[in-house]
Amino acid sequence: MDAWDALVSVIECGYGDDIYEYTNDLYCRNWLHEAWLLLDEHIVQLWTSRIKTLDDRYRAATVDDDGIALDQFHRLPGPDLWWWRRHPRILTGDLGRSLRSAGAIGTTTDAV
């Protein structure tokens, strides 16, 4: 949960690392998805609202392009893993350059 929270926070400000670190970081949300199926109902109830809040923040900080830009660098997992079909709205640093080269559209904080 903490890794997803940290990643969402960084994306909201502009993720400047490279595409390979970004795709590696997205796996923390995969882990939550997989763990959710194994947890008992009480734990799921306790954490559902926090996950939903983080997911909503991620959606707000990203653009849905059905994974077109990201798929040029990393094979996308199944369609139920929706977070792989979005890219950061703020395109900055190495990640921004890579995604823009793949046709992603967003805002930039890079100096001209």
C-alpha positions as protocol buffer text, in pm:
chain_id: "A"
residue {
  index: 1
  type: MET
  ca { x: 0 y: 0 z: 0 }
}
residue {
  index: 2
  type: ASP
  ca { x: 281 y: 240 z: 89 }
}
residue {
  index: 3
  type: ALA
  ca { x: 455 y: 181 z: -245 }
}
residue {
  index: 4
  type: TRP
  ca { x: 134 y: 261 z: -438 }
}
residue {
  index: 5
  type: ASP
  ca { x: 83 y: 572 z: -225 }
}
residue {
  index: 6
  type: ALA
  ca { x: 441 y: 686 z: -289 }
}
residue {
  index: 7
  type: LEU
  ca { x: 417 y: 622 z: -664 }
}
residue {
  index: 8
  type: VAL
  ca { x: 88 y: 811 z: -695 }
}
residue {
  index: 9
  type: SER
  ca { x: 239 y: 1105 z: -507 }
}
residue {
  index: 10
  type: VAL
  ca { x: 541 y: 1116 z: -738 }
}
residue {
  index: 11
  type: ILE
  ca { x: 323 y: 1089 z: -1051 }
}
residue {
  index: 12
  type: GLU
  ca { x: 112 y: 1381 z: -929 }
}
residue {
  index: 13
  type: CYS
  ca { x: 425 y: 1599 z: -913 }
}
residue {
  index: 14
  type: GLY
  ca { x: 590 y: 1466 z: -1230 }
}
residue {
  index: 15
  type: TYR
  ca { x: 765 y: 1129 z: -1253 }
}
residue {
  index: 16
  type: GLY
  ca { x: 1110 y: 1202 z: -1392 }
}
residue {
  index: 17
  type: ASP
  ca { x: 1276 y: 861 z: -1381 }
}
residue {
  index: 18
  type: ASP
  ca { x: 1297 y: 643 z: -1692 }
}
residue {
  index: 19
  type: ILE
  ca { x: 1036 y: 423 z: -1857 }
}
residue {
  index: 20
  type: TYR
  ca { x: 1187 y: 104 z: -1714 }
}
residue {
  index: 21
  type: GLU
  ca { x: 1171 y: 229 z: -1356 }
}
residue {
  index: 22
  type: TYR
  ca { x: 816 y: 346 z: -1415 }
}
residue {
  index: 23
  type: THR
  ca { x: 698 y: 9 z: -1542 }
}
residue {
  index: 24
  type: ASN
  ca { x: 880 y: -160 z: -1254 }
}
residue {
  index: 25
  type: ASP
  ca { x: 707 y: 75 z: -1009 }
}
residue {
  index: 26
  type: LEU
  ca { x: 363 y: 0 z: -1155 }
}
residue {
  index: 27
  type: TYR
  ca { x: 398 y: -360 z: -1039 }
}
residue {
  index: 28
  type: CYS
  ca { x: 328 y: -246 z: -683 }
}
residue {
  index: 29
  type: ARG
  ca { x: -36 y: -197 z: -791 }
}
residue {
  index: 30
  type: ASN
  ca { x: -36 y: -546 z: -946 }
}
residue {
  index: 31
  type: TRP
  ca { x: 70 y: -681 z: -610 }
}
residue {
  index: 32
  type: LEU
  ca { x: -225 y: -511 z: -438 }
}
residue {
  index: 33
  type: HIS
  ca { x: -460 y: -653 z: -700 }
}
residue {
  index: 34
  type: GLU
  ca { x: -327 y: -1005 z: -646 }
}
residue {
  index: 35
  type: ALA
  ca { x: -312 y: -977 z: -267 }
}
residue {
  index: 36
  type: TRP
  ca { x: -672 y: -856 z: -251 }
}
residue {
  index: 37
  type: LEU
  ca { x: -789 y: -1198 z: -369 }
}
residue {
  index: 38
  type: LEU
  ca { x: -609 y: -1368 z: -81 }
}
residue {
  index: 39
  type: LEU
  ca { x: -704 y: -1139 z: 207 }
}
residue {
  index: 40
  type: ASP
  ca { x: -990 y: -1206 z: 443 }
}
residue {
  index: 41
  type: GLU
  ca { x: -1304 y: -993 z: 420 }
}
residue {
  index: 42
  type: HIS
  ca { x: -1225 y: -789 z: 732 }
}
residue {
  index: 43
  type: ILE
  ca { x: -888 y: -672 z: 595 }
}
residue {
  index: 44
  type: VAL
  ca { x: -1042 y: -595 z: 256 }
}
residue {
  index: 45
  type: GLN
  ca { x: -1307 y: -379 z: 424 }
}
residue {
  index: 46
  type: LEU
  ca { x: -1044 y: -194 z: 626 }
}
residue {
  index: 47
  type: TRP
  ca { x: -828 y: -107 z: 324 }
}
residue {
  index: 48
  type: THR
  ca { x: -1079 y: -69 z: 38 }
}
residue {
  index: 49
  type: SER
  ca { x: -1141 y: 300 z: 96 }
}
residue {
  index: 50
  type: ARG
  ca { x: -769 y: 383 z: 99 }
}
residue {
  index: 51
  type: ILE
  ca { x: -707 y: 185 z: -220 }
}
residue {
  index: 52
  type: LYS
  ca { x: -1003 y: 358 z: -387 }
}
residue {
  index: 53
  type: THR
  ca { x: -870 y: 700 z: -284 }
}
residue {
  index: 54
  type: LEU
  ca { x: -524 y: 621 z: -423 }
}
residue {
  index: 55
  type: ASP
  ca { x: -674 y: 478 z: -742 }
}
residue {
  index: 56
  type: ASP
  ca { x: -884 y: 793 z: -786 }
}
residue {
  index: 57
  type: ARG
  ca { x: -577 y: 1011 z: -738 }
}
residue {
  index: 58
  type: TYR
  ca { x: -388 y: 799 z: -991 }
}
residue {
  index: 59
  type: ARG
  ca { x: -670 y: 835 z: -1243 }
}
residue {
  index: 60
  type: ALA
  ca { x: -670 y: 1213 z: -1192 }
}
residue {
  index: 61
  type: ALA
  ca { x: -291 y: 1234 z: -1239 }
}
residue {
  index: 62
  type: THR
  ca { x: -285 y: 1016 z: -1550 }
}
residue {
  index: 63
  type: VAL
  ca { x: -430 y: 1001 z: -1900 }
}
residue {
  index: 64
  type: ASP
  ca { x: -615 y: 699 z: -2038 }
}
residue {
  index: 65
  type: ASP
  ca { x: -473 y: 610 z: -2379 }
}
residue {
  index: 66
  type: ASP
  ca { x: -560 y: 238 z: -2357 }
}
residue {
  index: 67
  type: GLY
  ca { x: -191 y: 170 z: -2296 }
}
residue {
  index: 68
  type: ILE
  ca { x: -85 y: 266 z: -2647 }
}
residue {
  index: 69
  type: ALA
  ca { x: 224 y: 467 z: -2545 }
}
residue {
  index: 70
  type: LEU
  ca { x: 336 y: 237 z: -2263 }
}
residue {
  index: 71
  type: ASP
  ca { x: 287 y: -77 z: -2473 }
}
residue {
  index: 72
  type: GLN
  ca { x: 569 y: 39 z: -2702 }
}
residue {
  index: 73
  type: PHE
  ca { x: 811 y: -16 z: -2412 }
}
residue {
  index: 74
  type: HIS
  ca { x: 656 y: -289 z: -2198 }
}
residue {
  index: 75
  type: ARG
  ca { x: 412 y: -566 z: -2282 }
}
residue {
  index: 76
  type: LEU
  ca { x: 84 y: -478 z: -2114 }
}
residue {
  index: 77
  type: PRO
  ca { x: -78 y: -726 z: -1879 }
}
residue {
  index: 78
  type: GLY
  ca { x: -446 y: -825 z: -1899 }
}
residue {
  index: 79
  type: PRO
  ca { x: -725 y: -570 z: -1940 }
}
residue {
  index: 80
  type: ASP
  ca { x: -837 y: -599 z: -1576 }
}
residue {
  index: 81
  type: LEU
  ca { x: -513 y: -422 z: -1475 }
}
residue {
  index: 82
  type: TRP
  ca { x: -642 y: -80 z: -1586 }
}
residue {
  index: 83
  type: TRP
  ca { x: -350 y: 119 z: -1437 }
}
residue {
  index: 84
  type: TRP
  ca { x: -127 y: -12 z: -1719 }
}
residue {
  index: 85
  type: ARG
  ca { x: -350 y: 159 z: -1975 }
}
residue {
  index: 86
  type: ARG
  ca { x: -279 y: 508 z: -1844 }
}
residue {
  index: 87
  type: HIS
  ca { x: 27 y: 732 z: -1847 }
}
residue {
  index: 88
  type: PRO
  ca { x: 118 y: 1032 z: -1632 }
}
residue {
  index: 89
  type: ARG
  ca { x: -52 y: 1358 z: -1726 }
}
residue {
  index: 90
  type: ILE
  ca { x: 268 y: 1548 z: -1644 }
}
residue {
  index: 91
  type: LEU
  ca { x: 533 y: 1430 z: -1890 }
}
residue {
  index: 92
  type: THR
  ca { x: 872 y: 1520 z: -1752 }
}
residue {
  index: 93
  type: GLY
  ca { x: 1224 y: 1381 z: -1742 }
}
residue {
  index: 94
  type: ASP
  ca { x: 1324 y: 1059 z: -1914 }
}
residue {
  index: 95
  type: LEU
  ca { x: 978 y: 907 z: -1879 }
}
residue {
  index: 96
  type: GLY
  ca { x: 815 y: 1209 z: -2039 }
}
residue {
  index: 97
  type: ARG
  ca { x: 1057 y: 1206 z: -2331 }
}
residue {
  index: 98
  type: SER
  ca { x: 1000 y: 835 z: -2390 }
}
residue {
  index: 99
  type: LEU
  ca { x: 623 y: 857 z: -2370 }
}
residue {
  index: 100
  type: ARG
  ca { x: 608 y: 1166 z: -2594 }
}
residue {
  index: 101
  type: SER
  ca { x: 820 y: 977 z: -2851 }
}
residue {
  index: 102
  type: ALA
  ca { x: 549 y: 708 z: -2842 }
}
residue {
  index: 103
  type: GLY
  ca { x: 273 y: 963 z: -2904 }
}
residue {
  index: 104
  type: ALA
  ca { x: 164 y: 1039 z: -2547 }
}
residue {
  index: 105
  type: ILE
  ca { x: 7 y: 1378 z: -2489 }
}
residue {
  index: 106
  type: GLY
  ca { x: 25 y: 1561 z: -2160 }
}
residue {
  index: 107
  type: THR
  ca { x: 168 y: 1864 z: -1992 }
}
residue {
  index: 108
  type: THR
  ca { x: 538 y: 1916 z: -1941 }
}
residue {
  index: 109
  type: THR
  ca { x: 748 y: 2074 z: -1670 }
}
residue {
  index: 110
  type: ASP
  ca { x: 1074 y: 2041 z: -1864 }
}
residue {
  index: 111
  type: ALA
  ca { x: 1258 y: 2365 z: -1936 }
}
residue {
  index: 112
  type: VAL
  ca { x: 1261 y: 2467 z: -2299 }
}
